[in-house]
Structures are given as C-alpha cells and as structure tokens.
Coordinates of C-alpha atoms in Angstrom, one line a residue:
M741 CA 0.0 0.0 0.0
V742 CA 1.0 3.6 -0.5
Q743 CA 2.5 5.0 2.7
K744 CA 1.1 8.4 3.4
T745 CA 3.6 10.9 4.8
T746 CA 3.6 14.6 5.5
I747 CA 6.9 15.5 3.9
G748 CA 6.1 19.2 3.4
K749 CA 5.0 19.7 7.1
S750 CA 8.0 17.9 8.5
L751 CA 10.3 19.9 6.3
I752 CA 8.7 23.2 7.4
L753 CA 8.9 22.2 11.1
S754 CA 12.6 21.1 10.7
I755 CA 13.5 24.4 9.1
L756 CA 11.8 26.4 11.8
L757 CA 13.7 24.5 14.5
L758 CA 17.1 25.0 12.8
P759 CA 19.5 27.7 14.1
I760 CA 19.1 30.8 12.0
G761 CA 22.7 30.6 10.8
N762 CA 21.9 27.2 9.1
A763 CA 18.6 28.2 7.6
A764 CA 20.0 29.5 4.3
A765 CA 21.8 26.2 3.7
Q766 CA 18.7 24.0 4.1
P767 CA 17.2 23.1 0.7
A768 CA 13.5 23.7 0.3
Q769 CA 11.1 21.3 -1.3
T770 CA 8.9 22.5 -4.1
V771 CA 5.2 21.7 -4.0
S772 CA 5.2 19.9 -7.3
P773 CA 8.7 18.8 -8.4
N774 CA 9.5 17.8 -12.0
I775 CA 10.2 14.1 -12.3
V776 CA 12.7 12.5 -14.7
L777 CA 12.9 8.7 -14.7
I778 CA 15.8 7.3 -16.7
L779 CA 15.3 3.5 -17.3
T780 CA 18.0 1.5 -19.0
D781 CA 17.4 -2.0 -20.4
D782 CA 19.1 -5.0 -18.8
Q783 CA 21.7 -3.1 -16.9
R784 CA 23.5 -4.8 -14.1
W785 CA 23.6 -3.1 -10.7
D786 CA 27.4 -3.1 -10.6
T787 CA 28.1 -1.1 -13.8
L788 CA 27.5 2.5 -12.7
S789 CA 31.3 3.0 -12.1
Y790 CA 31.7 2.9 -15.9
M791 CA 29.4 6.0 -16.3
P792 CA 31.3 9.2 -15.4
T793 CA 28.4 11.6 -15.6
V794 CA 26.1 9.4 -13.6
Q795 CA 28.8 9.0 -11.0
A796 CA 29.7 12.7 -10.8
E797 CA 26.2 14.3 -11.2
L798 CA 23.9 11.7 -9.6
V799 CA 25.8 9.3 -7.3
E800 CA 28.0 12.0 -5.8
K801 CA 25.1 14.5 -5.5
G802 CA 22.2 12.2 -4.5
I803 CA 21.3 8.9 -2.8
M804 CA 22.7 5.6 -4.0
F805 CA 20.3 2.7 -3.2
T806 CA 22.6 -0.3 -2.7
N807 CA 19.8 -2.8 -2.4
A808 CA 17.5 -2.0 -5.2
Y809 CA 15.6 -4.9 -6.7
V810 CA 13.0 -5.7 -9.3
T811 CA 10.1 -8.0 -8.4
T812 CA 10.1 -9.9 -11.8
A813 CA 13.5 -9.9 -13.5
I814 CA 12.4 -9.5 -17.2
C815 CA 11.6 -6.5 -19.2
C816 CA 7.9 -6.3 -19.8
P817 CA 6.6 -7.4 -16.4
S818 CA 9.1 -5.1 -14.7
R819 CA 8.1 -2.1 -16.8
A820 CA 4.5 -2.8 -16.2
S821 CA 5.2 -2.8 -12.4
I822 CA 7.0 0.5 -12.7
L823 CA 4.0 2.1 -14.4
T824 CA 1.5 0.6 -12.0
G825 CA 3.2 0.0 -8.6
L826 CA 1.9 -3.6 -8.8
Y827 CA 3.4 -7.0 -8.6
A828 CA 3.2 -8.9 -11.9
H829 CA 0.6 -11.3 -10.4
N830 CA -1.6 -8.3 -9.9
H831 CA -1.2 -6.3 -13.1
G832 CA -1.3 -9.5 -15.2
V833 CA 1.7 -8.9 -17.5
L834 CA 3.6 -12.1 -16.7
R835 CA 5.9 -12.4 -19.7
N836 CA 7.5 -10.4 -22.5
F837 CA 5.3 -11.9 -25.1
S838 CA 1.7 -12.8 -25.6
P839 CA -0.2 -14.6 -24.3
N840 CA -0.1 -13.2 -20.8
G841 CA 2.6 -10.7 -21.7
G842 CA 3.5 -7.8 -24.0
A843 CA 2.0 -4.4 -24.6
V844 CA -1.3 -5.9 -25.8
F845 CA -1.9 -7.5 -22.5
F846 CA -1.2 -4.4 -20.4
R847 CA -4.2 -2.5 -18.9
D848 CA -3.1 1.1 -19.5
S849 CA -6.2 3.0 -18.2
S850 CA -4.6 3.7 -14.8
T851 CA -0.9 4.2 -14.7
L852 CA 1.7 6.6 -13.4
A853 CA 1.2 8.7 -16.5
T854 CA -2.6 9.1 -15.9
W855 CA -2.1 9.9 -12.2
L856 CA 0.5 12.6 -12.9
Q857 CA -1.4 14.0 -15.8
N858 CA -4.5 14.3 -13.6
A859 CA -2.3 16.1 -11.1
G860 CA -1.4 18.8 -13.6
Y861 CA 1.8 17.3 -15.0
K862 CA 2.9 17.4 -18.6
T863 CA 4.0 13.9 -19.4
A864 CA 6.4 12.4 -22.0
L865 CA 7.6 9.0 -22.9
V866 CA 10.8 8.8 -24.9
G867 CA 12.2 5.5 -26.0
K868 CA 11.0 2.0 -25.1
Y869 CA 7.5 1.4 -23.9
L870 CA 6.7 -2.3 -23.5
N871 CA 7.6 -5.4 -25.5
E872 CA 5.5 -6.1 -28.6
Y873 CA 4.3 -2.5 -28.8
H874 CA 4.6 -2.9 -32.6
K875 CA 1.3 -4.8 -32.3
L876 CA -0.4 -1.6 -31.0
S877 CA 1.4 1.2 -32.8
P878 CA 0.4 3.9 -33.7
Y879 CA -1.8 3.7 -30.7
I880 CA -0.8 6.0 -27.9
P881 CA -1.8 4.9 -24.3
P882 CA -3.7 7.4 -22.1
G883 CA -1.9 9.8 -19.9
W884 CA 0.9 10.8 -22.3
D885 CA 1.1 14.4 -23.7
D886 CA 4.3 13.8 -25.7
W887 CA 4.9 10.3 -27.1
R888 CA 8.2 9.3 -28.8
A889 CA 8.2 5.5 -28.6
F890 CA 10.1 2.8 -30.4
V891 CA 7.8 0.8 -32.6
A892 CA 10.4 -2.0 -32.1
E893 CA 13.6 -1.3 -30.1
K894 CA 16.8 -1.1 -32.1
Y895 CA 20.0 0.8 -32.1
E896 CA 19.7 1.7 -35.8
D897 CA 17.3 1.3 -38.7
Y898 CA 14.2 1.7 -36.5
D899 CA 10.9 3.6 -36.4
L900 CA 9.6 5.9 -33.7
N901 CA 6.0 6.7 -33.1
E902 CA 6.2 10.4 -32.7
N903 CA 2.8 11.5 -31.4
G904 CA 0.9 9.3 -33.9
T905 CA 3.3 9.7 -36.8
L906 CA 5.7 6.9 -37.7
V907 CA 9.2 8.3 -38.4
H908 CA 12.0 6.1 -39.7
Y909 CA 15.6 6.5 -38.7
G910 CA 18.3 4.7 -40.7
T911 CA 21.9 3.6 -40.2
A912 CA 23.7 7.0 -40.4
E913 CA 25.8 8.0 -37.4
G914 CA 23.3 10.7 -36.5
D915 CA 20.5 8.0 -36.4
Y916 CA 22.0 6.1 -33.4
S917 CA 18.9 5.7 -31.3
T918 CA 20.3 6.7 -27.9
D919 CA 21.4 10.0 -29.3
V920 CA 18.2 10.6 -31.1
L921 CA 16.2 9.9 -27.9
A922 CA 18.5 12.1 -25.8
S923 CA 17.8 15.0 -28.2
K924 CA 14.1 14.5 -28.0
A925 CA 14.2 14.3 -24.2
A926 CA 16.1 17.5 -24.0
E927 CA 13.7 19.2 -26.4
F928 CA 10.7 18.1 -24.2
I929 CA 12.4 19.6 -21.1
K930 CA 13.1 22.9 -22.8
T931 CA 9.5 23.3 -24.0
S932 CA 8.0 22.3 -20.6
Q933 CA 8.5 25.5 -18.6
G934 CA 5.6 26.9 -16.7
G935 CA 4.4 23.8 -15.0
P936 CA 5.6 20.5 -13.5
F937 CA 6.6 17.7 -16.0
F938 CA 7.3 14.0 -16.0
L939 CA 9.9 12.6 -18.4
Y940 CA 10.2 8.9 -18.8
F941 CA 13.4 8.3 -20.7
N942 CA 13.9 4.7 -22.0
P943 CA 17.0 4.0 -24.2
F944 CA 17.4 0.5 -25.6
A945 CA 21.0 0.3 -24.2
P946 CA 22.6 -1.8 -23.0
H947 CA 20.1 -4.5 -24.1
R948 CA 21.6 -7.3 -26.3
P949 CA 22.8 -7.1 -28.9
A950 CA 24.5 -4.1 -27.3
T951 CA 25.7 -1.8 -30.1
P952 CA 27.9 1.1 -29.0
A953 CA 27.8 4.4 -30.8
P954 CA 30.6 4.6 -33.4
R955 CA 32.6 7.0 -31.2
H956 CA 32.6 4.5 -28.3
V957 CA 33.6 1.3 -30.2
D958 CA 36.6 -0.4 -28.5
L959 CA 36.6 2.0 -25.6
Y960 CA 36.9 -1.1 -23.3
A961 CA 38.9 -3.3 -25.7
T962 CA 41.4 -4.0 -22.9
L963 CA 38.8 -4.9 -20.3
S964 CA 39.9 -7.7 -18.0
P965 CA 38.0 -11.0 -18.4
W966 CA 35.0 -11.4 -16.1
N967 CA 35.8 -13.8 -13.3
T968 CA 33.7 -13.9 -10.2
P969 CA 33.5 -16.9 -7.9
S970 CA 30.2 -18.0 -9.4
Y971 CA 31.3 -17.5 -13.0
N972 CA 31.0 -20.8 -14.9
E973 CA 30.3 -22.5 -11.5
T974 CA 31.9 -26.0 -11.5
D975 CA 29.9 -27.8 -8.9
V976 CA 26.1 -27.2 -9.4
S977 CA 25.0 -30.5 -7.8
D978 CA 23.2 -28.5 -5.1
K979 CA 21.3 -26.3 -7.6
P980 CA 17.9 -27.0 -9.2
Q981 CA 17.8 -29.3 -12.1
W982 CA 17.5 -26.6 -14.7
V983 CA 21.0 -25.3 -13.6
Q984 CA 22.4 -28.8 -13.5
D985 CA 21.3 -29.3 -17.1
L986 CA 23.4 -26.3 -18.2
E987 CA 26.7 -27.3 -19.6
L988 CA 29.9 -25.7 -18.5
I989 CA 30.5 -22.6 -20.6
G990 CA 33.0 -23.4 -23.3
P991 CA 35.6 -21.1 -25.0
T992 CA 33.3 -20.0 -27.8
T993 CA 30.5 -19.0 -25.4
Q994 CA 33.0 -17.4 -23.0
R995 CA 34.2 -15.2 -25.9
I996 CA 30.7 -14.2 -26.8
I997 CA 30.0 -13.2 -23.2
E998 CA 33.2 -11.1 -23.1
E999 CA 32.3 -9.4 -26.4
E1000 CA 28.8 -8.7 -25.2
R1001 CA 30.1 -7.4 -21.8
Q1002 CA 32.4 -5.0 -23.6
N1003 CA 29.6 -3.8 -25.9
H1004 CA 27.3 -3.6 -22.9
L1005 CA 29.6 -1.1 -21.1
E1006 CA 30.4 0.8 -24.3
S1007 CA 26.8 1.2 -25.2
L1008 CA 26.2 2.7 -21.8
Q1009 CA 28.5 5.6 -22.7
A1010 CA 25.9 7.2 -25.0
V1011 CA 23.4 6.8 -22.2
D1012 CA 25.8 8.6 -19.9
E1013 CA 26.0 11.4 -22.4
A1014 CA 22.2 11.4 -22.6
V1015 CA 22.1 12.0 -18.8
A1016 CA 24.5 14.9 -19.3
A1017 CA 22.2 16.4 -22.0
I1018 CA 19.1 16.0 -19.7
L1019 CA 20.9 17.7 -16.9
L1020 CA 22.1 20.5 -19.2
A1021 CA 18.5 21.1 -20.4
L1022 CA 17.3 21.3 -16.8
R1023 CA 20.0 23.8 -15.9
E1024 CA 19.2 25.9 -19.0
I1025 CA 15.6 26.4 -17.9
G1026 CA 16.5 26.8 -14.2
Q1027 CA 14.8 23.6 -13.1
L1028 CA 17.6 21.3 -12.0
E1029 CA 17.1 21.9 -8.3
K1030 CA 13.4 21.5 -8.7
T1031 CA 13.6 18.1 -10.4
V1032 CA 13.6 14.6 -9.0
I1033 CA 16.0 12.5 -11.2
I1034 CA 16.0 8.7 -10.9
F1035 CA 18.4 6.4 -12.7
T1036 CA 17.6 2.7 -12.7
S1037 CA 17.1 -0.4 -14.9
D1038 CA 14.3 -2.8 -15.6
N1039 CA 16.3 -5.9 -14.6
G1040 CA 19.8 -7.2 -14.3
L1041 CA 21.8 -9.7 -16.4
A1042 CA 24.0 -12.7 -15.8
W1043 CA 27.5 -12.7 -17.4
G1044 CA 28.2 -16.4 -17.0
E1045 CA 27.4 -16.8 -13.4
H1046 CA 26.1 -20.3 -12.5
R1047 CA 26.8 -21.3 -16.1
M1048 CA 24.1 -18.8 -17.4
D1049 CA 25.1 -17.1 -20.6
L1050 CA 23.7 -13.5 -20.8
T1051 CA 20.6 -14.6 -18.9
K1052 CA 17.9 -12.6 -17.1
G1053 CA 14.8 -13.9 -15.3
C1054 CA 16.7 -15.9 -12.7
G1055 CA 16.3 -15.7 -9.0
Y1056 CA 20.0 -15.0 -8.4
E1057 CA 21.3 -11.5 -7.5
E1058 CA 22.7 -10.9 -11.0
C1059 CA 19.1 -10.9 -12.5
L1060 CA 17.1 -9.3 -9.6
R1061 CA 19.4 -6.6 -8.4
V1062 CA 19.5 -3.3 -10.3
P1063 CA 21.3 0.1 -10.1
M1064 CA 19.2 2.9 -8.5
V1065 CA 20.3 6.4 -7.7
V1066 CA 18.1 9.4 -6.9
R1067 CA 19.1 13.1 -7.0
Y1068 CA 16.7 15.7 -5.8
D1069 CA 18.5 18.8 -4.6
G1070 CA 15.3 20.1 -3.0
L1071 CA 15.1 17.1 -0.6
T1072 CA 17.9 14.7 -0.5
G1073 CA 20.6 17.0 1.0
V1074 CA 24.0 15.4 1.7
P1075 CA 25.0 12.6 -0.8
R1076 CA 24.9 9.2 0.9
E1077 CA 24.2 5.5 0.4
E1078 CA 21.0 3.9 1.5
D1079 CA 21.0 0.1 2.1
R1080 CA 17.4 -0.5 2.9
F1081 CA 15.4 -2.5 0.2
V1082 CA 13.7 -0.5 -2.5
L1083 CA 11.8 -2.0 -5.4
N1084 CA 10.6 -1.1 -8.9
I1085 CA 7.0 -1.2 -7.6
D1086 CA 8.0 1.7 -5.3
L1087 CA 8.7 4.2 -8.0
A1088 CA 5.0 4.9 -8.9
P1089 CA 3.8 5.6 -5.4
T1090 CA 6.9 7.6 -4.7
F1091 CA 6.3 9.9 -7.7
A1092 CA 2.6 10.1 -6.8
E1093 CA 3.4 11.3 -3.3
L1094 CA 6.0 13.8 -4.3
A1095 CA 3.6 15.2 -7.0
G1096 CA 0.6 15.2 -4.8
A1097 CA -1.2 12.9 -7.1
T1098 CA -4.2 10.8 -6.1
L1099 CA -4.0 7.0 -6.6
P1100 CA -7.3 5.7 -7.8
S1101 CA -6.7 2.2 -6.2
P1102 CA -4.3 0.5 -3.8
V1103 CA -0.8 -0.5 -5.1
D1104 CA 1.7 -3.0 -3.9
G1105 CA 4.7 -0.7 -3.6
R1106 CA 5.2 2.0 -1.0
S1107 CA 6.6 5.5 -1.4
F1108 CA 10.3 5.8 -0.5
A1109 CA 10.0 9.6 -0.1
P1110 CA 10.7 9.2 3.7
L1111 CA 14.0 7.5 2.7
L1112 CA 14.9 10.4 0.5
E1113 CA 14.3 13.0 3.3
G1114 CA 15.8 10.7 5.9
S1115 CA 12.7 10.5 8.1
A1116 CA 11.8 6.8 7.6
T1117 CA 11.7 4.9 10.9
D1118 CA 9.7 1.9 9.7
W1119 CA 10.6 0.2 6.4
R1120 CA 10.3 -3.2 4.8
V1121 CA 12.7 -5.9 5.9
D1122 CA 12.0 -8.3 3.1
L1123 CA 10.7 -8.5 -0.4
L1124 CA 8.8 -10.8 -2.8
F1125 CA 10.1 -11.8 -6.2
E1126 CA 8.4 -14.1 -8.8
Y1127 CA 8.8 -15.4 -12.3
W1128 CA 6.7 -17.1 -15.0
L1129 CA 8.3 -19.3 -17.7
D1130 CA 8.6 -17.6 -21.1
Q1131 CA 9.2 -20.3 -23.7
E1132 CA 9.4 -17.7 -26.5
E1133 CA 12.8 -16.8 -25.2
S1134 CA 16.0 -18.8 -25.9
G1135 CA 19.0 -20.1 -24.0
A1136 CA 19.1 -20.6 -20.3
Y1137 CA 16.3 -18.0 -19.9
S1138 CA 13.8 -20.4 -21.4
R1139 CA 14.7 -23.2 -19.0
I1140 CA 14.0 -21.5 -15.7
P1141 CA 10.9 -23.0 -14.1
E1142 CA 8.3 -20.7 -12.6
Y1143 CA 9.2 -19.7 -9.0
T1144 CA 8.5 -17.3 -6.1
G1145 CA 11.0 -16.2 -3.6
V1146 CA 11.7 -14.0 -0.6
R1147 CA 14.8 -11.9 0.0
M1148 CA 15.7 -10.4 3.3
A1149 CA 18.8 -9.0 4.8
G1150 CA 21.2 -12.0 5.0
W1151 CA 18.9 -14.6 3.4
K1152 CA 17.2 -15.6 0.2
Y1153 CA 14.7 -18.4 -0.3
V1154 CA 13.2 -19.7 -3.6
E1155 CA 10.4 -22.2 -4.3
Y1156 CA 10.1 -23.6 -7.8
V1157 CA 7.0 -25.0 -9.4
T1158 CA 9.0 -28.2 -9.7
G1159 CA 9.1 -28.6 -5.9
E1160 CA 12.8 -27.7 -5.8
K1161 CA 14.0 -25.1 -3.3
E1162 CA 17.0 -22.8 -2.8
L1163 CA 18.3 -21.2 0.4
Y1164 CA 21.3 -18.9 0.6
D1165 CA 23.1 -17.2 3.4
E1166 CA 23.8 -13.8 1.6
M1167 CA 26.1 -12.6 4.3
T1168 CA 28.6 -15.5 4.1
D1169 CA 27.8 -16.6 0.6
P1170 CA 27.0 -13.4 -1.5
Y1171 CA 27.8 -15.3 -4.8
E1172 CA 25.2 -18.0 -3.9
L1173 CA 27.4 -21.0 -4.3
T1174 CA 26.0 -23.2 -1.6
N1175 CA 22.3 -24.1 -1.5
L1176 CA 21.4 -24.7 2.1
S1177 CA 17.9 -25.9 1.5
G1178 CA 17.3 -29.2 3.2
D1179 CA 20.3 -28.8 5.6
P1180 CA 19.1 -29.6 9.1
A1181 CA 21.3 -26.9 10.5
Y1182 CA 19.2 -24.3 8.7
A1183 CA 15.8 -25.9 9.0
T1184 CA 14.5 -23.1 11.3
V1185 CA 15.3 -20.3 9.0
E1186 CA 14.1 -22.2 5.9
T1187 CA 10.7 -22.8 7.7
E1188 CA 10.4 -19.2 8.6
L1189 CA 11.1 -18.0 5.1
A1190 CA 8.7 -20.6 3.6
Q1191 CA 6.0 -19.3 5.9
R1192 CA 6.8 -15.7 4.9
L1193 CA 6.1 -16.3 1.2
P1194 CA 2.3 -16.6 1.5
E1195 CA 2.3 -13.8 4.0
L1196 CA 4.0 -11.5 1.5
R1197 CA 1.5 -12.4 -1.2
A1198 CA -1.5 -12.1 1.0
G1199 CA -0.6 -8.6 2.0
Q1200 CA -0.6 -7.1 -1.5
A1201 CA -3.2 -5.0 -3.4
D1202 CA -4.9 -8.1 -4.8
P1203 CA -4.4 -11.2 -2.7
S1204 CA -5.3 -13.5 -5.5
P1205 CA -2.7 -16.4 -5.4
L1206 CA -2.6 -16.8 -9.2
P1207 CA -1.5 -14.5 -12.0
T1208 CA -4.4 -12.7 -13.7
G1209 CA -5.4 -13.2 -17.3
G1210 CA -7.6 -11.6 -19.9
S1211 CA -7.3 -8.3 -21.6
G1212 CA -8.9 -4.9 -21.4
D1213 CA -11.5 -4.8 -18.7
D1214 CA -11.6 -8.6 -18.5
K1215 CA -9.2 -8.9 -15.6
K1216 CA -9.7 -12.4 -14.4
G1217 CA -8.7 -13.9 -11.1
P1218 CA -7.4 -17.3 -10.2
C1219 CA -8.7 -20.7 -11.2
L1220 CA -10.0 -21.3 -7.7
I1221 CA -11.5 -24.8 -8.0
A1222 CA -8.5 -26.1 -9.8
T1223 CA -6.2 -24.5 -7.3
A1224 CA -8.1 -26.1 -4.4
A1225 CA -8.1 -29.5 -6.1
Y1226 CA -4.4 -29.5 -6.9
G1227 CA -3.2 -27.7 -3.8
S1228 CA -1.1 -25.0 -5.4
P1229 CA -1.7 -22.1 -7.8
L1230 CA 1.6 -23.0 -9.5
A1231 CA 0.7 -26.6 -10.1
P1232 CA 1.3 -27.6 -13.7
H1233 CA -2.4 -28.6 -14.4
V1234 CA -3.6 -25.3 -12.8
R1235 CA -1.3 -23.3 -15.0
L1236 CA -2.4 -25.3 -18.0
L1237 CA -6.1 -24.6 -17.3
R1238 CA -5.3 -20.9 -16.7
D1239 CA -3.6 -20.6 -20.0
F1240 CA -6.5 -22.3 -21.7
R1241 CA -8.9 -19.9 -20.2
D1242 CA -6.8 -16.9 -21.2
R1243 CA -6.1 -18.0 -24.7
Y1244 CA -9.3 -19.7 -25.8
L1245 CA -12.2 -18.6 -23.5
L1246 CA -11.6 -14.9 -22.8
P1247 CA -11.3 -13.9 -26.5
M1248 CA -14.8 -15.1 -27.2
G1249 CA -18.0 -13.5 -25.9
W1250 CA -19.6 -16.7 -24.6
G1251 CA -16.2 -17.7 -23.0
R1252 CA -16.0 -14.4 -21.1
G1253 CA -19.6 -15.0 -19.9
F1254 CA -18.7 -18.5 -18.7
V1255 CA -15.6 -17.1 -16.9
R1256 CA -17.6 -14.4 -15.2
A1257 CA -20.1 -17.0 -14.0
Y1258 CA -17.3 -19.3 -12.8
E1259 CA -15.7 -16.5 -10.8
R1260 CA -19.0 -15.6 -9.2
Y1261 CA -19.9 -19.0 -8.0
S1262 CA -16.5 -20.8 -7.5
P1263 CA -15.1 -19.2 -4.3
P1264 CA -17.5 -21.1 -1.8
I1265 CA -17.2 -24.3 -3.9
A1266 CA -13.4 -24.0 -3.8
G1267 CA -13.3 -23.5 -0.1
W1268 CA -15.4 -26.6 0.4
I1269 CA -13.2 -28.7 -1.8
E1270 CA -10.0 -27.4 -0.1
R1271 CA -11.3 -28.6 3.3
H1272 CA -11.9 -32.2 2.2
E1273 CA -9.0 -34.3 0.9
S1274 CA -11.2 -37.0 -0.5
L1275 CA -13.2 -34.5 -2.5
R1276 CA -10.0 -33.0 -3.8
A1277 CA -9.1 -36.3 -5.3
V1278 CA -12.6 -36.7 -6.9
V1279 CA -12.4 -33.2 -8.4
R1280 CA -8.9 -33.9 -9.8
A1281 CA -10.2 -37.0 -11.5
G1282 CA -13.2 -35.0 -12.9
L1283 CA -10.9 -32.3 -14.2
W1284 CA -8.8 -34.8 -16.3
P1285 CA -10.9 -34.4 -19.5
L1286 CA -10.7 -30.6 -19.3
V1287 CA -6.9 -30.8 -18.6
G1288 CA -6.5 -33.1 -21.6
L1289 CA -8.5 -30.7 -23.8
A1290 CA -6.3 -27.8 -22.5
W1291 CA -3.1 -29.7 -23.2
W1292 CA -4.3 -30.7 -26.7
S1293 CA -5.3 -27.1 -27.4
L1294 CA -2.1 -25.4 -26.1
K1295 CA 0.7 -27.9 -26.6
T1296 CA 0.0 -29.5 -30.0
T1297 CA 1.0 -28.1 -33.3
V1298 CA -1.4 -27.3 -36.2
W1299 CA -0.5 -30.5 -38.0
M1300 CA -1.1 -32.6 -34.8
K1301 CA -4.5 -31.0 -34.4
M1302 CA -5.3 -31.7 -38.1
A1303 CA -4.2 -35.3 -37.6
S1304 CA -6.3 -35.6 -34.5
F1305 CA -9.3 -34.3 -36.4
A1306 CA -8.7 -36.7 -39.2
L1307 CA -8.3 -39.7 -36.9
F1308 CA -11.5 -38.6 -35.0
A1309 CA -13.4 -38.3 -38.3
A1310 CA -12.1 -41.7 -39.4
L1311 CA -13.3 -43.3 -36.2
V1312 CA -16.7 -41.7 -36.5
G1313 CA -16.9 -42.9 -40.1
I1314 CA -16.0 -46.4 -39.1
V1315 CA -18.6 -46.4 -36.3
I1316 CA -21.3 -45.1 -38.7
W1317 CA -20.3 -47.7 -41.4
M1318 CA -20.4 -50.5 -38.9
H1319 CA -23.7 -49.4 -37.6
Q1320 CA -25.2 -49.2 -41.1
K1321 CA -23.7 -52.6 -42.0
R1322 CA -25.2 -54.1 -38.9
R1323 CA -28.6 -52.7 -39.9
V1324 CA -28.3 -54.2 -43.4
V1325 CA -27.4 -57.6 -42.0
L1326 CA -30.4 -57.5 -39.6

C-alpha cells in the first residue's frame, strides 16, 4: 500500500527548528517537483562506475540505493510494475510476449502517466514502452502528452511513433537511437517551462545485442576478463535441475560473453552522455534543483554466473538486483548510500506522493520519499520476487521454471514449481554458491522464510494467489476450483487450465460470460473442496478431461491438431459404417 507521509509539514517544522545561521543552507522542497525517470534496459547493478556523468552528477550528488531490486526480472513485467506500482501477479503482464505478456496484455487505463497528468503534470515517454508495442502502434496509451516511442527497439534502422506519426531512422551515425532519444528528451524539457513535468526516458541500451555508438567502439577493448567466484560454476550439484542441465561454458560462449560485456559497457557511454544532455537542459531552464532525477534499470543480467550465458529472469542476484540512484536537490541533502530495500514497484507511489497525485486504487509498492528525506523509521525488511516461464525466449532463460521467492537482509529463499528449493546465506555466501535448503542446521530459517512467502503475497493489493489473465476490462482472477483441487496455484495442471482460459475462453463472448459466472460461484465451492482431501481427489479426476483438452489445445501443433481431427473423423466414419452394415445384416 502507499504509505502516506507529511513531507512538506515535516520539512517546514525542521526548518523552523534549525538555528538561524543554518537556515539558508537548508534546501527547500517544491510543492510539485519535476520528475525525470531514466530507465535502461538489462543493466547490471554493478556497472555505474563505468558511467562518469552518472557518477559525478547523480551518485555524488544524490542517494545511491545499494539494495534496489525488481520483483520480476524480465523487461515487460518489470516495466508494467514500474508504471502501476503492482506486482506482476496483480497487473497481469507475466511475460515479455503474448499470451499473458507484452503491450497488448497491459491494462493502461490507470498508470503513473494518468495519475500525474491528472495532477497537472505534462508527461512524456521517450524510447522503449513495452515489449510487442509494434502490435499496437500507432496507438498512444492514455496519460501521455508527448509520445516518442520505439515501434520496435533497435540501435539503428528503426521507427519511432512520434505523437501518432511513424518516423523512420536509418543507419547513419546521427540516427543512433540513444542520441536521437536524448535530443528529444532535452527538447521536451526545454519546452515544458511553466508547470511540472514528468519525463520517462527509456533508451534501448545496454540490451543485447548491445551496439555502441561509433565514437565509443573499442573504448573497453582492454577490459579484464570477467571472473567472479560464481562464473561458470563448476559444482552445481546442489542447484535446481535446470541449472544442473546447463553445460559448462566453453571457450566460444566465453568469448561471446566477453564481447557482449564489452559492448554492454560501451553502449552505456551514450546513455551517460544522454544523462548529461538532460541535466544541461534542466540547468538551462533553471529547473535542476526542482527536479527529481532517478536512474535505474528494468532488470539485471548474468554474465556467465552459475553457467548462465547472458541470462535474465533468474532468482539470483545478477538478475534481480538493479542500479538505482536518486538526485533531488530540493530534498535529499548530503549525498549518501541507503542500504534498505527499494523495489521497482515503489517508483510509482513515490512519484505520486511527491507530485501530490491521487492514486485511484491501492498499489503493492510504497513511497520511499521518507528514505529520501531521511525521516523513515519503519521500512520493509524483506521482499517478494516471482517469475513465469517464457518459452518464447531462448537459451538458459527459457529453461527457468516458474518460481516465487523472498529476499531479506542476509537470506534468500526460492520455491520452484518443480518442488525444488534454494536457500542462501547472503552474508557469508554473496555469490550464492552453496544451496542450504534441506540442511538440518538451517531448518528453522528455511521454515520461517517458507512461511513468509504466502504472507507477502497475502498482503498485496490483490491477494489472488494466481496471475491474472484476460485483456482490457476482463481482468480475471485465479482458477479457484483447480487451485483447491491440486493444492497450489503454481501446479502444472492449474497453469495449463489458466492458459487455456486466457487464450481460448476470454477472446470469445460466450467464453467471457462463462468465466464471469465461474468467478462468481466458484469461491465457496473451492473453499469446500479445499477442506476435504477425498473430495479434492474426486475433483482432480473429474478435471482430467478438461486438462486433456487444454493440453491438446495449447501444446500440440497445427499438424497434430489436423491429424487428430482426421483420426476422429475416421473413427466416427468407421462407427457409422459398422452401424449401417449391422442394420443391413439385420
């Protein structure tokens, strides 16, 4: 939930209580600060040291959050969480691609953009919106006054939807996308005087295939090879099966990782220059001190850790942890580091509070404005993270089973849909080399963390234990009867039935009617089933035909479906022929 604070009142009181000699040095908070959110794509948390402008102008003049995390470590769910303040299981965008993912699946009627616009802000998105936006373009979501979005994200030879008009950019040096976007961001700032504004700046860098601007090629050609304790981990016998199935990274893949790592860091140089251009534009219009500037990323990326080659989506630190630094001269005061947990779902409620915007409904994140001003006395001590399998992806990314996990100071616990578990002592084992799950010496802490998982989920904006489905206004809840019968919202048969509902029932009028009726009458039935083990077994048996239909609909190819129809038609024909022959004989 959004935590309500009285920042303005507390600041006024603190100023009045200060000695007169220090009053002039105390920064004052504006009523409605400008907000600039700079979001990179797949940037690791430990790469800010390669960005000189970010270091000098943000880190050394703001607050560096050393424990910033995303709640789902892939692009589209994370970006949807940033725009809504909700966990993925509540906003429903579970993957990068449809079904249950991508821009088409995102409900855009109530977002950070609409909240701020309603509060009097001029809003702009420059760069990447959500994966598969090309399926919607030239559509412009509500809440945006200025829209300069990638139709499909690329470094060169791409199209931008510029306020409804598609503009193509080629392969010339001046068309390099980070530079083009930086120019448009600066232009928006310079034309936004006279009222508060919100700029959401989203370059494609350093997403793979990271392509540096020509002027930055080979800047890090002499970079030392990457070699952390978990890189190409030799003994993974204690890891889940999907990690054990990964082969040791060979020389060819190691070379690819090193090349991509070099390009990753080189492509960030143009982003660093874009930050400089944004700061310059703010200075030119006299708004730098009145602007909240946040730099972060949508998720992290593995560079060979635990045998993962350029992988995101995992529950390890390399995927979940992101850089985050905030500069707000009107509030943050002395530069410092903040080690308390902040999440991507916290950005929306934080901006809303600073802007005085009204949230139309509860959110999962909480405003970290009290952390900015240094007044927070009560803050989260743990966090929830989750992931849904996305088979449209490739490599190790496509092998990660669905999971949920909890991270707290010193510990991380993960439960996979396969039944496998991971437990790490983050204090003594920050590289997560030794899985302590099942070790009797750590049974107490594992039990406590396992109990904490459902508590974290139950305390959110929508306590539904299963990801939502549907589209538009058809936000659908969990498959309650199936969940009660199989005992877990992540059980394979439950997920299969959920996907069948989302893909085959919700797109049709009669299907939506059926789902609405199901959701209306199923809760008391599910509760009854859940309390009787023998009844659960009966319901599971009764669901088998539907599970089979769902499997056949979702998992078979077109040719397999045609063959099935042909076989069925042949069987029906044989039965009819035999019946007619029997009548003739009689």
